[in-house]
Amino acid sequence: MRILDRYILKEFINPFLFGVCAFTAVFVGTGTLYRIAMMINEYGASLAAVSKVFVLALPSIIVLTFPMSVLLGSLMAFGSLSSSSEIIVMRAAGQNFVRLALPVFAVAFFISLGTTAFNEFVVPRANNAYNTIINEEIQHRAVPASQEHIIIKNVQGDKISSLVYARQYDGKAKQFKDITVQAFENDRLVRVEKADRADWNGYKWLIHEGVLYDVSQGEESTRTLTFENQELPITQQPDKIYMEQKKPEELTIREIRMQIRLLEANHVDTNKLKVELYNRFALPLASLVCAFIGAPLGIQKQRGSSSIGFGISVVTIFIYYSIMTLTNSMGNGGVIPPVVAAFLPDIICGIVGIGLILRQVK
């Protein structure tokens, strides 16, 4: 790495790290601490419980701060170089803007990749633990008598062995209705079972009057069998069914994809899950997009002030998240395709960033 690249990255890293801490503090102060105070007042939550909630809330917040921190870092880095006339010297030495910004763009790209991984391996587990503590330790929430669209997975090692979908679960009758069971071998679908109902007999779940489709030889069923009674491949007792259900933000990308396939096979709307799936890639990409916007904006005159840079970051990110909220709502409602809903904010802001870069190249 050239000395000039290291120098520019040094100018970028410090305000980036400051941005992560500052924006996280803003989110925590305006949202998380308020919710914790409400938990203490309404439910008498213990110090241990609220401490765990506070820590587990941080991963999902930090992910949101990366794009705005990249924007602040790139703004401050090039604003500082511009205010001290170092950019003029660098350009006089034959360095064009794109070459000067390349190390920041490269770091922003790797931040995007790291955010995707963090959003896949850390955030869902933290969100699941967060919701579990709130439901069980703080709110002591009662299990709903009836639930819609139940999905239960069974895992052997690191592979899913079966997925069970029920259109409805009656907690009082301890009964599943309209059931589909998908069995897998080495992540390949080999068998599908469908039945009208399944009941808890006190020891296990029994599925009644169903049809089995053997698809082990390919996508088309090669054998069809009917049965009167068969054991359902789940071990959860009736009072544990509710806790098996995860919200979209608690699922990994792989789990979301499997749920989408299962729900679509049962003709259930999956727009919200698809938007969530594409957002797992679109939100991390925002870090790179923000670098495209921040670097050329930083070179503009009078961009050296940290307060101005922070203000521009807040306004730009507010616009980005406003567009994201609007497009996600449209995607959830089926007004626009989910993939468009997720990536449209990146596309719009990316076009703006490329336009700003081209102005500096001229």
Coordinates of C-alpha atoms in Angstrom, one line a residue:
M1 CA 0.0 0.0 0.0
R2 CA 1.3 3.4 -0.9
I3 CA 2.1 6.0 1.7
L4 CA -0.5 8.3 0.2
D5 CA -3.2 5.6 0.6
R6 CA -2.3 5.0 4.2
Y7 CA -2.4 8.7 4.9
I8 CA -5.9 9.0 3.4
L9 CA -7.1 5.9 5.3
K10 CA -5.8 7.4 8.5
E11 CA -7.9 10.5 7.9
F12 CA -10.9 8.2 7.2
I13 CA -10.7 5.6 10.0
N14 CA -10.8 8.0 13.0
P15 CA -14.0 9.8 12.1
F16 CA -15.5 6.5 10.9
L17 CA -15.0 4.9 14.4
F18 CA -16.2 8.1 16.0
G19 CA -19.3 7.9 13.9
V20 CA -20.0 4.3 14.9
C21 CA -19.8 5.3 18.6
A22 CA -21.7 8.6 18.2
F23 CA -24.6 7.3 16.0
T24 CA -24.9 4.2 18.2
A25 CA -25.2 6.4 21.3
V26 CA -27.9 8.4 19.5
F27 CA -29.9 5.3 18.7
V28 CA -29.5 3.9 22.2
G29 CA -30.4 7.2 23.8
T30 CA -33.5 7.8 21.7
G31 CA -34.8 4.3 21.5
T32 CA -33.3 1.5 23.6
L33 CA -33.0 3.4 26.9
Y34 CA -36.6 4.5 26.6
R35 CA -37.8 1.0 26.0
I36 CA -35.7 -0.2 29.0
A37 CA -37.2 2.5 31.2
M38 CA -40.7 1.4 30.1
M39 CA -39.9 -2.3 31.0
I40 CA -38.8 -1.3 34.4
N41 CA -41.8 0.9 35.1
E42 CA -44.5 -1.5 33.6
Y43 CA -43.1 -4.9 34.4
G44 CA -40.6 -4.3 37.2
A45 CA -37.8 -5.8 35.1
S46 CA -34.7 -6.7 37.1
L47 CA -31.3 -5.1 36.5
A48 CA -29.9 -8.3 35.2
A49 CA -32.6 -8.7 32.6
V50 CA -32.4 -5.1 31.3
S51 CA -28.6 -5.3 31.2
K52 CA -28.9 -8.3 28.9
V53 CA -31.5 -6.6 26.8
F54 CA -29.3 -3.5 26.5
V55 CA -26.3 -5.6 25.3
L56 CA -28.4 -7.8 22.9
A57 CA -29.9 -4.7 21.3
L58 CA -26.5 -3.3 20.2
P59 CA -25.8 -5.6 17.2
S60 CA -28.9 -4.6 15.3
I61 CA -28.2 -0.9 16.1
I62 CA -24.5 -1.1 15.1
V63 CA -25.4 -2.5 11.7
L64 CA -27.5 0.6 11.0
T65 CA -24.7 2.9 12.0
F66 CA -22.1 1.6 9.5
P67 CA -23.4 3.4 6.4
M68 CA -23.8 6.7 8.2
S69 CA -20.3 6.3 9.8
V70 CA -18.8 5.6 6.4
L71 CA -20.5 8.7 5.1
L72 CA -19.1 10.8 8.0
G73 CA -15.6 9.3 7.7
S74 CA -15.4 10.0 4.0
L75 CA -16.8 13.5 4.4
M76 CA -14.4 14.4 7.2
A77 CA -11.4 12.8 5.5
F78 CA -11.7 14.6 2.2
G79 CA -13.0 17.7 4.0
S80 CA -9.8 17.9 6.1
L81 CA -7.6 17.3 3.0
S82 CA -9.5 20.0 1.1
S83 CA -9.5 22.6 3.9
S84 CA -5.7 22.3 4.3
S85 CA -5.2 22.4 0.4
E86 CA -3.6 19.0 0.4
I87 CA -6.0 17.9 -2.3
I88 CA -4.7 20.6 -4.5
V89 CA -1.2 19.5 -4.0
M90 CA -2.1 15.8 -4.6
R91 CA -3.9 16.7 -7.9
A92 CA -1.0 18.9 -8.9
A93 CA 1.2 15.8 -8.6
G94 CA -0.9 14.1 -11.1
Q95 CA -3.4 12.2 -8.9
N96 CA -7.0 12.3 -10.0
F97 CA -9.9 12.2 -7.6
V98 CA -10.9 8.6 -8.3
R99 CA -7.4 7.4 -7.5
L100 CA -7.3 9.4 -4.3
A101 CA -10.7 8.1 -3.2
L102 CA -10.0 4.5 -4.2
P103 CA -8.6 3.4 -0.7
V104 CA -11.8 4.7 1.0
F105 CA -14.0 3.0 -1.6
A106 CA -12.1 -0.2 -1.0
V107 CA -12.4 -0.1 2.7
A108 CA -16.2 0.8 2.3
F109 CA -16.5 -2.3 0.1
F110 CA -15.0 -4.5 2.8
I111 CA -17.1 -2.9 5.4
S112 CA -20.1 -3.8 3.3
L113 CA -18.9 -7.5 3.2
G114 CA -18.2 -7.5 6.9
T115 CA -21.7 -6.0 7.6
T116 CA -23.3 -8.8 5.5
A117 CA -21.5 -11.4 7.5
F118 CA -22.3 -9.7 10.9
N119 CA -25.9 -9.4 9.8
E120 CA -26.0 -13.1 9.1
F121 CA -24.1 -14.7 12.0
V122 CA -24.5 -12.3 14.9
V123 CA -27.6 -10.1 14.5
P124 CA -30.3 -12.9 14.1
R125 CA -29.0 -14.7 17.2
A126 CA -28.9 -11.5 19.2
N127 CA -32.4 -10.5 18.1
N128 CA -33.7 -14.0 19.1
A129 CA -32.1 -13.8 22.5
Y130 CA -33.4 -10.2 22.9
N131 CA -37.0 -11.2 22.2
T132 CA -36.8 -14.3 24.3
I133 CA -35.6 -12.4 27.4
I134 CA -38.4 -9.8 26.9
N135 CA -41.1 -12.4 26.5
E136 CA -40.0 -14.8 29.2
E137 CA -38.1 -12.9 31.8
I138 CA -39.6 -9.4 31.6
Q139 CA -43.2 -9.5 30.3
H140 CA -43.9 -13.1 31.3
R141 CA -46.2 -13.1 28.2
A142 CA -48.9 -15.8 28.0
V143 CA -48.9 -18.1 25.0
P144 CA -51.6 -17.1 22.5
A145 CA -54.5 -19.6 22.2
S146 CA -54.3 -19.6 18.4
Q147 CA -51.5 -18.9 16.0
E148 CA -51.3 -18.6 12.2
H149 CA -48.6 -19.9 9.8
I150 CA -46.5 -22.1 12.1
I151 CA -43.1 -23.2 10.9
I152 CA -40.9 -25.7 12.8
K153 CA -37.6 -27.0 11.6
N154 CA -35.6 -30.0 12.8
V155 CA -31.8 -30.0 12.4
Q156 CA -29.4 -32.8 12.4
G157 CA -25.8 -31.5 12.8
D158 CA -25.6 -28.4 10.6
K159 CA -28.3 -29.6 8.1
I160 CA -32.1 -29.2 8.2
S161 CA -33.7 -32.7 8.2
S162 CA -37.4 -31.5 8.0
L163 CA -39.6 -28.5 7.9
V164 CA -43.2 -28.5 9.2
Y165 CA -45.7 -25.9 8.2
A166 CA -49.2 -25.6 9.7
R167 CA -51.7 -23.0 8.5
Q168 CA -53.1 -22.8 12.0
Y169 CA -52.2 -24.0 15.5
D170 CA -55.0 -24.3 18.2
G171 CA -53.3 -24.2 21.6
K172 CA -56.3 -25.2 23.5
A173 CA -57.2 -28.2 21.4
K174 CA -53.4 -28.9 20.9
Q175 CA -54.0 -29.4 17.2
F176 CA -52.3 -28.4 14.0
K177 CA -54.5 -27.7 10.9
D178 CA -53.6 -27.9 7.2
I179 CA -50.1 -29.4 7.6
T180 CA -47.2 -29.8 5.1
V181 CA -44.1 -31.7 6.1
Q182 CA -40.9 -31.4 3.9
A183 CA -38.2 -34.0 4.5
F184 CA -34.6 -33.4 3.4
E185 CA -31.5 -35.5 2.9
N186 CA -28.2 -33.5 2.5
D187 CA -30.2 -30.3 1.9
R188 CA -32.2 -32.0 -0.9
L189 CA -36.0 -32.4 -0.7
V190 CA -36.9 -36.1 -0.8
R191 CA -40.4 -36.3 0.6
V192 CA -43.5 -34.2 1.1
E193 CA -46.4 -35.1 3.4
K194 CA -49.8 -33.2 3.5
A195 CA -52.6 -33.7 5.9
D196 CA -55.6 -31.9 7.3
R197 CA -54.7 -32.1 11.0
A198 CA -52.3 -33.4 13.6
D199 CA -53.0 -33.9 17.4
W200 CA -51.0 -34.2 20.6
N201 CA -51.8 -37.6 22.2
G202 CA -49.9 -36.8 25.4
Y203 CA -46.6 -38.2 24.3
K204 CA -46.1 -37.2 20.6
W205 CA -47.7 -35.5 17.6
L206 CA -49.8 -37.7 15.3
I207 CA -50.7 -36.6 11.8
H208 CA -54.0 -38.0 10.4
E209 CA -55.4 -39.0 7.0
G210 CA -52.5 -37.7 4.9
V211 CA -50.8 -38.1 1.5
L212 CA -47.1 -38.7 1.1
Y213 CA -45.3 -37.7 -2.1
D214 CA -41.9 -39.3 -2.7
V215 CA -39.7 -36.8 -4.7
S216 CA -36.3 -38.5 -4.0
Q217 CA -35.7 -39.1 -7.7
G218 CA -36.3 -35.6 -8.9
E219 CA -38.6 -32.6 -8.7
E220 CA -41.6 -34.5 -10.0
S221 CA -43.2 -37.0 -7.5
T222 CA -42.3 -40.6 -8.3
R223 CA -44.6 -42.3 -5.8
T224 CA -47.7 -41.3 -3.9
L225 CA -49.0 -43.0 -0.8
T226 CA -51.9 -42.4 1.6
F227 CA -51.9 -43.0 5.4
E228 CA -54.3 -42.8 8.2
N229 CA -51.9 -42.1 11.1
Q230 CA -48.3 -41.2 11.3
E231 CA -45.9 -39.6 13.8
L232 CA -45.1 -36.0 13.0
P233 CA -41.3 -35.4 13.0
I234 CA -41.3 -32.7 15.8
T235 CA -40.5 -33.3 19.5
Q236 CA -41.8 -29.9 20.9
Q237 CA -44.5 -30.2 23.4
P238 CA -47.7 -28.0 22.9
D239 CA -46.5 -25.3 25.4
K240 CA -43.2 -24.9 23.5
I241 CA -44.7 -24.4 20.0
Y242 CA -45.0 -20.6 20.4
M243 CA -41.4 -20.2 21.4
E244 CA -40.3 -22.0 18.2
Q245 CA -41.7 -19.3 16.0
K246 CA -39.1 -16.6 15.0
K247 CA -39.6 -13.2 13.6
P248 CA -38.0 -12.4 10.2
E249 CA -35.2 -10.4 11.9
E250 CA -34.3 -13.5 13.9
L251 CA -33.7 -15.7 10.9
T252 CA -30.6 -16.2 8.9
I253 CA -30.6 -15.8 5.1
R254 CA -30.7 -19.6 4.6
E255 CA -33.7 -19.9 7.0
I256 CA -35.5 -17.0 5.3
R257 CA -35.1 -18.7 1.9
M258 CA -36.4 -22.0 3.2
Q259 CA -39.4 -20.4 4.8
I260 CA -40.1 -18.6 1.5
R261 CA -40.1 -21.9 -0.4
L262 CA -42.3 -23.6 2.1
L263 CA -44.8 -20.8 2.4
E264 CA -45.0 -20.3 -1.4
A265 CA -45.7 -24.1 -1.8
N266 CA -48.7 -23.5 0.5
H267 CA -49.8 -20.3 -1.5
V268 CA -49.0 -17.9 1.4
D269 CA -47.9 -14.3 0.6
T270 CA -44.1 -14.0 1.1
N271 CA -43.5 -10.4 0.1
K272 CA -42.4 -9.3 3.6
L273 CA -39.9 -12.2 3.9
K274 CA -38.5 -11.5 0.4
V275 CA -38.0 -7.8 1.3
E276 CA -36.3 -8.9 4.5
L277 CA -34.1 -11.3 2.5
Y278 CA -33.0 -8.7 -0.1
N279 CA -32.4 -6.1 2.7
R280 CA -29.8 -8.4 4.1
F281 CA -27.7 -7.5 1.1
A282 CA -29.1 -4.0 0.3
L283 CA -28.4 -2.4 3.7
P284 CA -24.7 -3.5 3.9
L285 CA -24.3 -2.2 0.3
A286 CA -25.3 1.3 1.6
S287 CA -21.9 1.6 3.2
L288 CA -20.2 1.6 -0.3
V289 CA -22.9 3.9 -1.7
C290 CA -22.4 6.4 1.2
A291 CA -18.6 6.4 0.4
F292 CA -19.5 7.4 -3.2
I293 CA -21.5 10.4 -1.8
G294 CA -19.3 11.4 1.1
A295 CA -15.9 11.5 -0.7
P296 CA -16.9 14.1 -3.4
L297 CA -19.0 16.1 -1.0
G298 CA -16.1 16.4 1.3
I299 CA -14.0 18.2 -1.3
Q300 CA -16.5 21.0 -1.7
K301 CA -15.5 24.3 -0.1
Q302 CA -16.0 24.8 3.6
R303 CA -16.5 21.1 4.4
G304 CA -13.7 21.0 7.0
S305 CA -15.9 21.6 10.0
S306 CA -16.8 18.5 12.0
S307 CA -20.2 19.9 12.9
I308 CA -21.0 20.5 9.2
G309 CA -19.8 17.0 8.3
F310 CA -21.9 15.4 11.0
G311 CA -24.9 17.5 10.0
I312 CA -24.6 16.5 6.3
S313 CA -24.3 12.8 7.4
V314 CA -27.5 13.0 9.4
V315 CA -29.4 14.7 6.6
T316 CA -28.2 12.3 3.9
I317 CA -28.9 9.2 6.0
F318 CA -32.3 10.5 7.0
I319 CA -33.1 10.8 3.3
Y320 CA -31.8 7.3 2.6
Y321 CA -33.8 5.7 5.4
S322 CA -36.9 7.6 4.5
I323 CA -36.6 6.2 0.9
M324 CA -36.0 2.8 2.3
T325 CA -39.0 2.9 4.6
L326 CA -41.2 4.0 1.7
T327 CA -40.0 1.4 -0.7
N328 CA -40.0 -1.4 1.9
S329 CA -43.7 -0.6 2.6
M330 CA -44.5 -0.7 -1.1
G331 CA -42.6 -4.0 -1.4
N332 CA -44.4 -5.5 1.6
G333 CA -47.7 -4.6 0.0
G334 CA -46.8 -6.0 -3.4
V335 CA -46.9 -2.6 -5.1
I336 CA -43.4 -3.1 -6.4
P337 CA -41.2 -6.2 -6.6
P338 CA -39.4 -7.0 -3.3
V339 CA -36.0 -6.9 -4.9
V340 CA -36.7 -3.4 -6.2
A341 CA -38.1 -2.3 -2.9
A342 CA -34.8 -3.4 -1.1
F343 CA -32.3 -2.0 -3.6
L344 CA -34.0 1.1 -4.9
P345 CA -32.6 3.4 -2.1
D346 CA -29.1 2.1 -3.0
I347 CA -29.7 2.7 -6.7
I348 CA -31.0 6.2 -6.2
C349 CA -28.2 7.2 -3.8
G350 CA -25.6 5.4 -5.9
I351 CA -26.6 7.4 -9.0
V352 CA -26.3 10.6 -6.9
G353 CA -22.9 9.5 -5.7
I354 CA -21.6 8.6 -9.2
G355 CA -22.9 12.0 -10.4
L356 CA -20.9 13.8 -7.7
I357 CA -17.8 11.8 -8.5
L358 CA -18.0 12.6 -12.2
R359 CA -18.2 16.3 -11.3
Q360 CA -14.9 16.0 -9.5
V361 CA -13.3 14.0 -12.4
K362 CA -14.0 16.8 -14.9

